[in-house]
Structures are given as C-alpha cells and as structure tokens.
C-alpha cells in the first residue's frame, strides 16, 4: 500500500515543483513587462494598468491570443500606430502580454464596503 502511494506522491511533488517553476517564470515576465510596457509608451493611450483611457481601449486581460495581439500591434492600420519589431522586439511584446494578463481584476462593485448601501435590498 505504501509502495503504491509513494509514486503518486512523488509525481505530485514533481508536478507541483514544475508548475511553481512555470508560475515563477510567468511572474518574472510580467514584472519585466510592466517596465517594458511603460518604456514602450503603450500607457500613453491605454493607461498605466491597461485599463484604457481617452485615446485607447482597455487591453488589460485582452481576450486576444498572443498571436492575434501581436498581429494587431504590428499591423494596426486604424487609430493605433503600428509598433514593428524594430520598435518593440518580440521578446518585449511577450513580456507586455504577460504583464497585461497579470494585472489584477478590479473587485466586484457589490463587494466594496463603501457601496454596501447601494446594493443592500
Ligand atoms: C497613440 C495611442 C496608442 C498607443 C501609444 C498604443 N495604442 Fe494600442 N490602441 C490604440 C487605439 C486607438 C486602439 C483601438 C484601435 C482600433 O480598434 O483600430 C488600440 C488598440 C489596441 C489593441 C486591440 C484591442 C482590442 O481588444 O481590440 C491592442 C492589443 C493594443 N492596442 C495594444 C497596444 C500595445 C501593446 C501598445 C504599446 C506597444 C499600444 N497598444 C500602444 C491606441 C494606442
């Protein structure tokens, strides 16, 4: 019995180490991404947390896949100027994407203490 559960335990441990490592790598990319996002000037239109502003829509938690995101950023012909790989290299764009996906979601309005009166009954 003990011999049977041990491999399960070991593989669970290995899996958790693997996922912790992957999560750490994603965190590091997101951290760098905040700096790259700021340096690349995206914030000028999309605001610091990608929440959008007067000149650009919200891009935090974009529903676009990385490929669609990259294609848009590189080839925009609308109101957003295109950012080629010479301006924002692929490695930087990947970090920006990780950053945008890592920004915490705002809390639901009904969970905010100040708004309890509005939501009660
Ligand atoms: C000069 C203002 C401006 C800057 C700077 C800018 N954007 Fe935009 N962005 C826009 C506007 C305006 C749109 C909407 C354009 C459209 O729909 O054609 C847009 C749209 C987008 C979209 C598509 C959003 C969607 O869901 O359809 C993405 C992704 C995006 N921007 C990423 C970026 C990134 C990454 C950077 C920095 C490298 C950046 N933008 C810099 C103005 C800007």
mmCIF file of N, CA and C and ligand atoms in Angstrom:
data_model
loop_
_atom_site.group_PDB
_atom_site.id
_atom_site.type_symbol
_atom_site.label_atom_id
_atom_site.label_comp_id
_atom_site.label_asym_id
_atom_site.label_seq_id
_atom_site.Cartn_x
_atom_site.Cartn_y
_atom_site.Cartn_z
ATOM 1 N N UNK A 1 0.852 -1.201 0.000
ATOM 2 C CA UNK A 1 0.000 0.000 0.000
ATOM 3 C C UNK A 1 0.878 1.237 0.000
ATOM 4 N N UNK A 2 1.856 1.206 0.903
ATOM 5 C CA UNK A 2 2.771 2.339 0.967
ATOM 6 C C UNK A 2 3.512 2.518 -0.353
ATOM 7 N N UNK A 3 3.904 1.363 -0.929
ATOM 8 C CA UNK A 3 4.670 1.426 -2.176
ATOM 9 C C UNK A 3 3.810 1.979 -3.305
ATOM 10 N N UNK A 4 2.507 1.731 -3.187
ATOM 11 C CA UNK A 4 1.622 2.201 -4.258
ATOM 12 C C UNK A 4 1.420 3.714 -4.193
ATOM 13 N N UNK A 5 1.317 4.259 -2.986
ATOM 14 C CA UNK A 5 1.023 5.691 -2.875
ATOM 15 C C UNK A 5 2.265 6.552 -3.076
ATOM 16 N N UNK A 6 3.444 5.968 -2.801
ATOM 17 C CA UNK A 6 4.658 6.773 -2.900
ATOM 18 C C UNK A 6 4.873 7.378 -4.289
ATOM 19 N N UNK A 7 4.765 6.564 -5.361
ATOM 20 C CA UNK A 7 4.988 7.179 -6.682
ATOM 21 C C UNK A 7 3.997 8.298 -6.975
ATOM 22 N N UNK A 8 2.748 8.117 -6.507
ATOM 23 C CA UNK A 8 1.748 9.172 -6.708
ATOM 24 C C UNK A 8 2.182 10.441 -6.010
ATOM 25 N N UNK A 9 2.664 10.265 -4.802
ATOM 26 C CA UNK A 9 3.117 11.422 -4.027
ATOM 27 C C UNK A 9 4.298 12.093 -4.715
ATOM 28 N N UNK A 10 5.231 11.243 -5.178
ATOM 29 C CA UNK A 10 6.435 11.793 -5.823
ATOM 30 C C UNK A 10 6.057 12.547 -7.096
ATOM 31 N N UNK A 11 5.154 11.968 -7.888
ATOM 32 C CA UNK A 11 4.829 12.668 -9.129
ATOM 33 C C UNK A 11 4.039 13.943 -8.841
ATOM 34 N N UNK A 12 3.220 13.910 -7.774
ATOM 35 C CA UNK A 12 2.505 15.147 -7.420
ATOM 36 C C UNK A 12 3.496 16.215 -6.992
ATOM 37 N N UNK A 13 4.518 15.779 -6.247
ATOM 38 C CA UNK A 13 5.536 16.734 -5.791
ATOM 39 C C UNK A 13 6.281 17.312 -6.996
ATOM 40 N N UNK A 14 6.661 16.418 -7.900
ATOM 41 C CA UNK A 14 7.384 16.889 -9.089
ATOM 42 C C UNK A 14 6.513 17.841 -9.901
ATOM 43 N N UNK A 15 5.231 17.480 -10.038
ATOM 44 C CA UNK A 15 4.318 18.332 -10.805
ATOM 45 C C UNK A 15 4.203 19.697 -10.136
ATOM 46 N N UNK A 16 4.122 19.704 -8.802
ATOM 47 C CA UNK A 16 3.949 20.997 -8.147
ATOM 48 C C UNK A 16 5.228 21.828 -8.268
ATOM 49 N N UNK A 17 6.385 21.155 -8.230
ATOM 50 C CA UNK A 17 7.635 21.905 -8.429
ATOM 51 C C UNK A 17 7.675 22.483 -9.839
ATOM 52 N N UNK A 18 7.242 21.660 -10.792
ATOM 53 C CA UNK A 18 7.249 22.118 -12.181
ATOM 54 C C UNK A 18 6.328 23.330 -12.348
ATOM 55 N N UNK A 19 5.109 23.229 -11.818
ATOM 56 C CA UNK A 19 4.169 24.335 -12.009
ATOM 57 C C UNK A 19 4.609 25.568 -11.234
ATOM 58 N N UNK A 20 5.218 25.363 -10.051
ATOM 59 C CA UNK A 20 5.730 26.516 -9.304
ATOM 60 C C UNK A 20 6.799 27.205 -10.127
ATOM 61 N N UNK A 21 7.660 26.426 -10.770
ATOM 62 C CA UNK A 21 8.713 26.997 -11.616
ATOM 63 C C UNK A 21 8.115 27.765 -12.781
ATOM 64 N N UNK A 22 7.115 27.169 -13.420
ATOM 65 C CA UNK A 22 6.487 27.832 -14.566
ATOM 66 C C UNK A 22 5.797 29.119 -14.116
ATOM 67 N N UNK A 23 5.140 29.070 -12.945
ATOM 68 C CA UNK A 23 4.443 30.259 -12.448
ATOM 69 C C UNK A 23 5.454 31.358 -12.127
ATOM 70 N N UNK A 24 6.602 30.945 -11.566
ATOM 71 C CA UNK A 24 7.630 31.941 -11.246
ATOM 72 C C UNK A 24 8.145 32.609 -12.515
ATOM 73 N N UNK A 25 8.347 31.804 -13.558
ATOM 74 C CA UNK A 25 8.833 32.358 -14.816
ATOM 75 C C UNK A 25 7.809 33.344 -15.358
ATOM 76 N N UNK A 26 6.514 32.991 -15.260
ATOM 77 C CA UNK A 26 5.458 33.882 -15.754
ATOM 78 C C UNK A 26 5.438 35.168 -14.929
ATOM 79 N N UNK A 27 5.623 35.060 -13.599
ATOM 80 C CA UNK A 27 5.661 36.251 -12.749
ATOM 81 C C UNK A 27 6.805 37.173 -13.149
ATOM 82 N N UNK A 28 7.966 36.578 -13.412
ATOM 83 C CA UNK A 28 9.130 37.374 -13.775
ATOM 84 C C UNK A 28 8.875 38.098 -15.084
ATOM 85 N N UNK A 29 8.261 37.401 -16.059
ATOM 86 C CA UNK A 29 7.961 38.032 -17.350
ATOM 87 C C UNK A 29 6.986 39.178 -17.142
ATOM 88 N N UNK A 30 5.993 38.975 -16.272
ATOM 89 C CA UNK A 30 5.001 40.019 -16.035
ATOM 90 C C UNK A 30 5.646 41.231 -15.367
ATOM 91 N N UNK A 31 6.582 40.972 -14.450
ATOM 92 C CA UNK A 31 7.264 42.073 -13.768
ATOM 93 C C UNK A 31 8.077 42.900 -14.754
ATOM 94 N N UNK A 32 8.853 42.219 -15.580
ATOM 95 C CA UNK A 32 9.596 42.903 -16.640
ATOM 96 C C UNK A 32 8.626 43.623 -17.560
ATOM 97 N N UNK A 33 7.507 42.971 -17.825
ATOM 98 C CA UNK A 33 6.529 43.511 -18.763
ATOM 99 C C UNK A 33 6.023 44.868 -18.329
ATOM 100 N N UNK A 34 5.887 45.094 -17.026
ATOM 101 C CA UNK A 34 5.420 46.396 -16.547
ATOM 102 C C UNK A 34 6.417 47.475 -16.965
ATOM 103 N N UNK A 35 7.699 47.172 -16.846
ATOM 104 C CA UNK A 35 8.724 48.135 -17.229
ATOM 105 C C UNK A 35 8.734 48.332 -18.743
ATOM 106 N N UNK A 36 8.605 47.230 -19.471
ATOM 107 C CA UNK A 36 8.627 47.326 -20.935
ATOM 108 C C UNK A 36 7.385 48.071 -21.433
ATOM 109 N N UNK A 37 6.266 47.785 -20.808
ATOM 110 C CA UNK A 37 5.006 48.457 -21.164
ATOM 111 C C UNK A 37 5.167 49.964 -21.008
ATOM 112 N N UNK A 38 5.773 50.349 -19.903
ATOM 113 C CA UNK A 38 5.968 51.754 -19.614
ATOM 114 C C UNK A 38 6.964 52.373 -20.609
ATOM 115 N N UNK A 39 8.048 51.664 -20.855
ATOM 116 C CA UNK A 39 9.094 52.164 -21.761
ATOM 117 C C UNK A 39 8.586 52.272 -23.207
ATOM 118 N N UNK A 40 7.686 51.375 -23.596
ATOM 119 C CA UNK A 40 7.219 51.346 -24.982
ATOM 120 C C UNK A 40 6.131 52.374 -25.254
ATOM 121 N N UNK A 41 5.632 53.003 -24.217
ATOM 122 C CA UNK A 41 4.659 54.077 -24.408
ATOM 123 C C UNK A 41 3.224 53.634 -24.585
ATOM 124 N N UNK A 42 2.942 52.349 -24.390
ATOM 125 C CA UNK A 42 1.559 51.858 -24.531
ATOM 126 C C UNK A 42 0.635 52.611 -23.572
ATOM 127 N N UNK A 43 1.167 52.940 -22.402
ATOM 128 C CA UNK A 43 0.366 53.579 -21.360
ATOM 129 C C UNK A 43 -0.195 54.928 -21.810
ATOM 130 N N UNK A 44 0.503 55.575 -22.772
ATOM 131 C CA UNK A 44 0.070 56.899 -23.215
ATOM 132 C C UNK A 44 -1.381 56.890 -23.677
ATOM 133 N N UNK A 45 -1.807 55.804 -24.287
ATOM 134 C CA UNK A 45 -3.192 55.711 -24.769
ATOM 135 C C UNK A 45 -4.014 54.700 -23.978
ATOM 136 N N UNK A 46 -3.358 53.666 -23.451
ATOM 137 C CA UNK A 46 -4.113 52.595 -22.778
ATOM 138 C C UNK A 46 -4.066 52.713 -21.255
ATOM 139 N N UNK A 47 -3.376 53.739 -20.745
ATOM 140 C CA UNK A 47 -3.226 53.999 -19.313
ATOM 141 C C UNK A 47 -2.305 52.961 -18.644
ATOM 142 N N UNK A 48 -1.847 53.295 -17.444
ATOM 143 C CA UNK A 48 -0.793 52.510 -16.795
ATOM 144 C C UNK A 48 -1.164 51.069 -16.509
ATOM 145 N N UNK A 49 -2.410 50.823 -16.193
ATOM 146 C CA UNK A 49 -2.803 49.452 -15.885
ATOM 147 C C UNK A 49 -3.555 48.826 -17.061
ATOM 148 N N UNK A 50 -3.383 49.427 -18.236
ATOM 149 C CA UNK A 50 -4.050 48.871 -19.409
ATOM 150 C C UNK A 50 -5.556 48.969 -19.328
ATOM 151 N N UNK A 51 -6.029 49.855 -18.430
ATOM 152 C CA UNK A 51 -7.483 49.939 -18.228
ATOM 153 C C UNK A 51 -8.170 50.767 -19.293
ATOM 154 N N UNK A 52 -7.366 51.372 -20.148
ATOM 155 C CA UNK A 52 -7.949 52.173 -21.220
ATOM 156 C C UNK A 52 -8.151 53.600 -20.768
ATOM 157 N N UNK A 53 -8.255 54.478 -21.739
ATOM 158 C CA UNK A 53 -8.428 55.882 -21.414
ATOM 159 C C UNK A 53 -9.055 56.594 -22.583
ATOM 160 N N UNK A 54 -8.812 57.873 -22.665
ATOM 161 C CA UNK A 54 -9.423 58.673 -23.716
ATOM 162 C C UNK A 54 -8.987 58.195 -25.107
ATOM 163 N N UNK A 55 -7.713 57.789 -25.212
ATOM 164 C CA UNK A 55 -7.152 57.532 -26.546
ATOM 165 C C UNK A 55 -7.018 56.065 -26.940
ATOM 166 N N UNK A 56 -7.333 55.161 -26.048
ATOM 167 C CA UNK A 56 -7.210 53.744 -26.401
ATOM 168 C C UNK A 56 -8.090 52.896 -25.506
ATOM 169 N N UNK A 57 -8.574 51.746 -26.029
ATOM 170 C CA UNK A 57 -9.460 50.888 -25.236
ATOM 171 C C UNK A 57 -8.698 50.111 -24.162
ATOM 172 N N UNK A 58 -9.448 49.456 -23.288
ATOM 173 C CA UNK A 58 -8.832 48.577 -22.286
ATOM 174 C C UNK A 58 -8.116 47.430 -22.991
ATOM 175 N N UNK A 59 -6.888 47.162 -22.555
ATOM 176 C CA UNK A 59 -6.175 45.999 -23.102
ATOM 177 C C UNK A 59 -5.723 45.037 -21.990
ATOM 178 N N UNK A 60 -5.890 45.446 -20.718
ATOM 179 C CA UNK A 60 -5.604 44.506 -19.628
ATOM 180 C C UNK A 60 -6.568 43.336 -19.808
ATOM 181 N N UNK A 61 -6.069 42.112 -19.613
ATOM 182 C CA UNK A 61 -6.876 40.899 -19.779
ATOM 183 C C UNK A 61 -7.504 40.831 -21.152
ATOM 184 N N UNK A 62 -6.736 41.235 -22.157
ATOM 185 C CA UNK A 62 -7.265 41.148 -23.507
ATOM 186 C C UNK A 62 -7.720 39.724 -23.804
ATOM 187 N N UNK A 63 -8.796 39.613 -24.537
ATOM 188 C CA UNK A 63 -9.289 38.290 -24.913
ATOM 189 C C UNK A 63 -8.501 37.748 -26.100
ATOM 190 N N UNK A 64 -7.654 38.600 -26.688
ATOM 191 C CA UNK A 64 -6.887 38.162 -27.854
ATOM 192 C C UNK A 64 -5.834 37.131 -27.439
ATOM 193 N N UNK A 65 -5.607 36.147 -28.305
ATOM 194 C CA UNK A 65 -4.495 35.221 -28.075
ATOM 195 C C UNK A 65 -3.213 36.014 -28.295
ATOM 196 N N UNK A 66 -2.079 35.480 -27.872
ATOM 197 C CA UNK A 66 -0.838 36.217 -28.090
ATOM 198 C C UNK A 66 -0.616 36.475 -29.582
ATOM 199 N N UNK A 67 -0.939 35.504 -30.422
ATOM 200 C CA UNK A 67 -0.723 35.664 -31.868
ATOM 201 C C UNK A 67 -1.571 36.815 -32.413
ATOM 202 N N UNK A 68 -2.843 36.861 -32.010
ATOM 203 C CA UNK A 68 -3.740 37.919 -32.501
ATOM 204 C C UNK A 68 -3.287 39.275 -31.964
ATOM 205 N N UNK A 69 -2.866 39.293 -30.722
ATOM 206 C CA UNK A 69 -2.372 40.508 -30.066
ATOM 207 C C UNK A 69 -1.168 41.051 -30.844
ATOM 208 N N UNK A 70 -0.224 40.163 -31.088
ATOM 209 C CA UNK A 70 1.000 40.542 -31.783
ATOM 210 C C UNK A 70 0.687 41.021 -33.205
ATOM 211 N N UNK A 71 -0.193 40.304 -33.899
ATOM 212 C CA UNK A 71 -0.561 40.694 -35.264
ATOM 213 C C UNK A 71 -1.183 42.083 -35.257
ATOM 214 N N UNK A 72 -2.046 42.332 -34.281
ATOM 215 C CA UNK A 72 -2.689 43.645 -34.216
ATOM 216 C C UNK A 72 -1.655 44.743 -33.964
ATOM 217 N N UNK A 73 -0.827 44.539 -32.947
ATOM 218 C CA UNK A 73 0.146 45.572 -32.560
ATOM 219 C C UNK A 73 1.102 45.876 -33.725
ATOM 220 N N UNK A 74 1.484 44.846 -34.437
ATOM 221 C CA UNK A 74 2.452 45.012 -35.526
ATOM 222 C C UNK A 74 1.855 45.627 -36.784
ATOM 223 N N UNK A 75 0.546 45.395 -36.996
ATOM 224 C CA UNK A 75 -0.039 45.761 -38.296
ATOM 225 C C UNK A 75 -1.208 46.717 -38.217
ATOM 226 N N UNK A 76 -1.429 47.329 -37.061
ATOM 227 C CA UNK A 76 -2.589 48.201 -36.936
ATOM 228 C C UNK A 76 -2.579 49.271 -38.026
ATOM 229 N N UNK A 77 -3.741 49.444 -38.653
ATOM 230 C CA UNK A 77 -3.846 50.489 -39.673
ATOM 231 C C UNK A 77 -4.926 51.492 -39.281
ATOM 232 N N UNK A 78 -5.464 51.321 -38.057
ATOM 233 C CA UNK A 78 -6.518 52.230 -37.600
ATOM 234 C C UNK A 78 -5.928 53.378 -36.801
ATOM 235 N N UNK A 79 -6.580 53.682 -35.694
ATOM 236 C CA UNK A 79 -6.161 54.822 -34.879
ATOM 237 C C UNK A 79 -4.891 54.543 -34.080
ATOM 238 N N UNK A 80 -4.538 53.283 -33.933
ATOM 239 C CA UNK A 80 -3.296 52.975 -33.204
ATOM 240 C C UNK A 80 -2.146 52.869 -34.189
ATOM 241 N N UNK A 81 -1.031 53.555 -33.885
ATOM 242 C CA UNK A 81 0.118 53.412 -34.786
ATOM 243 C C UNK A 81 0.674 51.991 -34.687
ATOM 244 N N UNK A 82 1.141 51.402 -35.806
ATOM 245 C CA UNK A 82 1.727 50.065 -35.711
ATOM 246 C C UNK A 82 3.072 50.126 -34.994
ATOM 247 N N UNK A 83 3.346 49.108 -34.172
ATOM 248 C CA UNK A 83 4.642 49.006 -33.496
ATOM 249 C C UNK A 83 5.363 47.811 -34.107
ATOM 250 N N UNK A 84 6.337 48.058 -34.963
ATOM 251 C CA UNK A 84 7.060 46.959 -35.603
ATOM 252 C C UNK A 84 8.027 46.332 -34.601
ATOM 253 N N UNK A 85 8.617 45.203 -35.006
ATOM 254 C CA UNK A 85 9.568 44.504 -34.131
ATOM 255 C C UNK A 85 10.830 45.333 -33.916
ATOM 256 N N UNK A 86 11.073 46.313 -34.769
ATOM 257 C CA UNK A 86 12.236 47.178 -34.542
ATOM 258 C C UNK A 86 11.987 48.118 -33.378
ATOM 259 N N UNK A 87 10.730 48.465 -33.171
ATOM 260 C CA UNK A 87 10.394 49.372 -32.061
ATOM 261 C C UNK A 87 10.173 48.581 -30.779
ATOM 262 N N UNK A 88 9.364 47.527 -30.876
ATOM 263 C CA UNK A 88 9.112 46.662 -29.718
ATOM 264 C C UNK A 88 9.444 45.221 -30.149
ATOM 265 N N UNK A 89 10.642 44.742 -29.813
ATOM 266 C CA UNK A 89 11.037 43.375 -30.216
ATOM 267 C C UNK A 89 10.068 42.320 -29.672
ATOM 268 N N UNK A 90 10.017 41.165 -30.333
ATOM 269 C CA UNK A 90 9.111 40.084 -29.921
ATOM 270 C C UNK A 90 9.255 39.743 -28.434
ATOM 271 N N UNK A 91 10.498 39.688 -27.956
ATOM 272 C CA UNK A 91 10.715 39.313 -26.548
ATOM 273 C C UNK A 91 10.035 40.331 -25.630
ATOM 274 N N UNK A 92 10.066 41.591 -26.013
ATOM 275 C CA UNK A 92 9.428 42.635 -25.209
ATOM 276 C C UNK A 92 7.906 42.537 -25.307
ATOM 277 N N UNK A 93 7.419 42.262 -26.507
ATOM 278 C CA UNK A 93 5.966 42.188 -26.686
ATOM 279 C C UNK A 93 5.387 41.025 -25.874
ATOM 280 N N UNK A 94 6.137 39.929 -25.797
ATOM 281 C CA UNK A 94 5.688 38.795 -24.976
ATOM 282 C C UNK A 94 5.591 39.197 -23.505
ATOM 283 N N UNK A 95 6.538 39.999 -23.057
ATOM 284 C CA UNK A 95 6.512 40.453 -21.657
ATOM 285 C C UNK A 95 5.340 41.402 -21.418
ATOM 286 N N UNK A 96 5.085 42.263 -22.389
ATOM 287 C CA UNK A 96 3.944 43.184 -22.253
ATOM 288 C C UNK A 96 2.649 42.371 -22.139
ATOM 289 N N UNK A 97 2.548 41.335 -22.964
ATOM 290 C CA UNK A 97 1.342 40.497 -22.944
ATOM 291 C C UNK A 97 1.188 39.827 -21.578
ATOM 292 N N UNK A 98 2.309 39.291 -21.059
ATOM 293 C CA UNK A 98 2.270 38.641 -19.737
ATOM 294 C C UNK A 98 1.849 39.653 -18.675
ATOM 295 N N UNK A 99 2.371 40.864 -18.774
ATOM 296 C CA UNK A 99 2.011 41.911 -17.809
ATOM 297 C C UNK A 99 0.517 42.217 -17.880
ATOM 298 N N UNK A 100 0.014 42.403 -19.102
ATOM 299 C CA UNK A 100 -1.406 42.752 -19.259
ATOM 300 C C UNK A 100 -2.311 41.660 -18.698
ATOM 301 N N UNK A 101 -1.877 40.392 -18.835
ATOM 302 C CA UNK A 101 -2.693 39.287 -18.316
ATOM 303 C C UNK A 101 -2.574 39.167 -16.798
ATOM 304 N N UNK A 102 -1.504 39.756 -16.231
ATOM 305 C CA UNK A 102 -1.262 39.576 -14.789
ATOM 306 C C UNK A 102 -1.910 40.664 -13.934
ATOM 307 N N UNK A 103 -2.396 41.716 -14.562
ATOM 308 C CA UNK A 103 -2.971 42.826 -13.795
ATOM 309 C C UNK A 103 -4.213 42.314 -13.057
ATOM 310 N N UNK A 104 -4.277 42.553 -11.739
ATOM 311 C CA UNK A 104 -5.433 42.020 -11.003
ATOM 312 C C UNK A 104 -6.745 42.615 -11.518
ATOM 313 N N UNK A 105 -7.771 41.784 -11.536
ATOM 314 C CA UNK A 105 -9.109 42.251 -11.919
ATOM 315 C C UNK A 105 -9.618 43.177 -10.817
ATOM 316 N N UNK A 106 -10.355 44.206 -11.139
ATOM 317 C CA UNK A 106 -10.928 45.030 -10.077
ATOM 318 C C UNK A 106 -11.959 44.212 -9.295
ATOM 319 N N UNK A 107 -12.165 44.532 -8.010
ATOM 320 C CA UNK A 107 -13.159 43.773 -7.239
ATOM 321 C C UNK A 107 -14.570 44.045 -7.755
ATOM 322 N N UNK A 108 -15.466 43.099 -7.548
ATOM 323 C CA UNK A 108 -16.859 43.297 -7.963
ATOM 324 C C UNK A 108 -17.439 44.441 -7.135
ATOM 325 N N UNK A 109 -18.203 45.352 -7.759
ATOM 326 C CA UNK A 109 -18.731 46.514 -7.038
ATOM 327 C C UNK A 109 -19.487 46.134 -5.770
ATOM 328 N N UNK A 110 -20.235 45.019 -5.801
ATOM 329 C CA UNK A 110 -21.053 44.670 -4.632
ATOM 330 C C UNK A 110 -20.202 44.205 -3.443
ATOM 331 N N UNK A 111 -18.885 43.990 -3.666
ATOM 332 C CA UNK A 111 -18.029 43.587 -2.542
ATOM 333 C C UNK A 111 -17.363 44.802 -1.881
ATOM 334 N N UNK A 112 -17.546 45.992 -2.416
ATOM 335 C CA UNK A 112 -16.893 47.182 -1.858
ATOM 336 C C UNK A 112 -17.709 47.720 -0.675
ATOM 337 N N UNK A 113 -17.056 47.844 0.511
ATOM 338 C CA UNK A 113 -17.787 48.302 1.703
ATOM 339 C C UNK A 113 -18.514 49.634 1.466
ATOM 340 N N UNK A 114 -17.883 50.553 0.745
ATOM 341 C CA UNK A 114 -18.500 51.868 0.544
ATOM 342 C C UNK A 114 -19.801 51.802 -0.247
ATOM 343 N N UNK A 115 -19.950 50.741 -1.009
ATOM 344 C CA UNK A 115 -21.144 50.638 -1.855
ATOM 345 C C UNK A 115 -22.207 49.723 -1.260
ATOM 346 N N UNK A 116 -22.001 49.282 -0.003
ATOM 347 C CA UNK A 116 -22.956 48.345 0.593
ATOM 348 C C UNK A 116 -24.376 48.904 0.606
ATOM 349 N N UNK A 117 -24.508 50.209 0.869
ATOM 350 C CA UNK A 117 -25.836 50.822 0.907
ATOM 351 C C UNK A 117 -26.540 50.709 -0.436
ATOM 352 N N UNK A 118 -25.771 50.896 -1.477
ATOM 353 C CA UNK A 118 -26.347 50.857 -2.824
ATOM 354 C C UNK A 118 -26.889 49.462 -3.139
ATOM 355 N N UNK A 119 -26.160 48.433 -2.652
ATOM 356 C CA UNK A 119 -26.541 47.076 -3.018
ATOM 357 C C UNK A 119 -27.456 46.398 -2.013
ATOM 358 N N UNK A 120 -27.628 47.030 -0.807
ATOM 359 C CA UNK A 120 -28.494 46.343 0.167
ATOM 360 C C UNK A 120 -29.945 46.505 -0.264
ATOM 361 N N UNK A 121 -30.661 45.484 -0.127
ATOM 362 C CA UNK A 121 -32.047 45.281 -0.603
ATOM 363 C C UNK A 121 -32.395 46.020 -1.875
HETATM 364 C C1 LIG B 1 -1.276 56.654 -29.832
HETATM 365 C C2 LIG B 1 -2.144 55.869 -28.972
HETATM 366 C C3 LIG B 1 -1.800 54.396 -28.760
HETATM 367 C C4 LIG B 1 -0.620 53.837 -28.331
HETATM 368 C C5 LIG B 1 0.681 54.549 -27.983
HETATM 369 C C6 LIG B 1 -0.846 52.402 -28.261
HETATM 370 N N1 LIG B 1 -2.123 52.111 -28.622
HETATM 371 FE FE1 LIG B 1 -2.970 50.271 -28.671
HETATM 372 N N2 LIG B 1 -4.707 51.069 -29.401
HETATM 373 C C7 LIG B 1 -4.931 52.439 -29.596
HETATM 374 C C8 LIG B 1 -6.255 52.613 -30.184
HETATM 375 C C9 LIG B 1 -6.883 53.938 -30.568
HETATM 376 C C10 LIG B 1 -6.798 51.311 -30.326
HETATM 377 C C11 LIG B 1 -8.130 50.922 -30.993
HETATM 378 C C12 LIG B 1 -7.771 50.881 -32.463
HETATM 379 C C13 LIG B 1 -8.620 50.076 -33.333
HETATM 380 O O1 LIG B 1 -9.529 49.386 -32.869
HETATM 381 O O2 LIG B 1 -8.309 50.114 -34.553
HETATM 382 C C14 LIG B 1 -5.793 50.375 -29.820
HETATM 383 C C15 LIG B 1 -5.976 49.009 -29.761
HETATM 384 C C16 LIG B 1 -5.061 48.123 -29.223
HETATM 385 C C17 LIG B 1 -5.266 46.702 -29.129
HETATM 386 C C18 LIG B 1 -6.508 45.948 -29.588
HETATM 387 C C19 LIG B 1 -7.517 45.944 -28.507
HETATM 388 C C20 LIG B 1 -8.708 45.109 -28.854
HETATM 389 O O3 LIG B 1 -9.128 44.324 -27.983
HETATM 390 O O4 LIG B 1 -9.201 45.187 -29.988
HETATM 391 C C21 LIG B 1 -4.160 46.178 -28.550
HETATM 392 C C22 LIG B 1 -3.914 44.710 -28.229
HETATM 393 C C23 LIG B 1 -3.245 47.268 -28.298
HETATM 394 N N3 LIG B 1 -3.840 48.441 -28.724
HETATM 395 C C24 LIG B 1 -2.009 47.117 -27.713
HETATM 396 C C25 LIG B 1 -1.083 48.153 -27.593
HETATM 397 C C26 LIG B 1 0.266 47.977 -27.118
HETATM 398 C C27 LIG B 1 0.845 46.648 -26.640
HETATM 399 C C28 LIG B 1 0.889 49.186 -27.175
HETATM 400 C C29 LIG B 1 2.318 49.533 -26.867
HETATM 401 C C30 LIG B 1 3.317 48.757 -27.584
HETATM 402 C C31 LIG B 1 -0.106 50.130 -27.680
HETATM 403 N N4 LIG B 1 -1.281 49.469 -27.919
HETATM 404 C C32 LIG B 1 0.114 51.483 -27.861
HETATM 405 C C33 LIG B 1 -4.062 53.455 -29.321
HETATM 406 C C34 LIG B 1 -2.740 53.299 -28.933
#
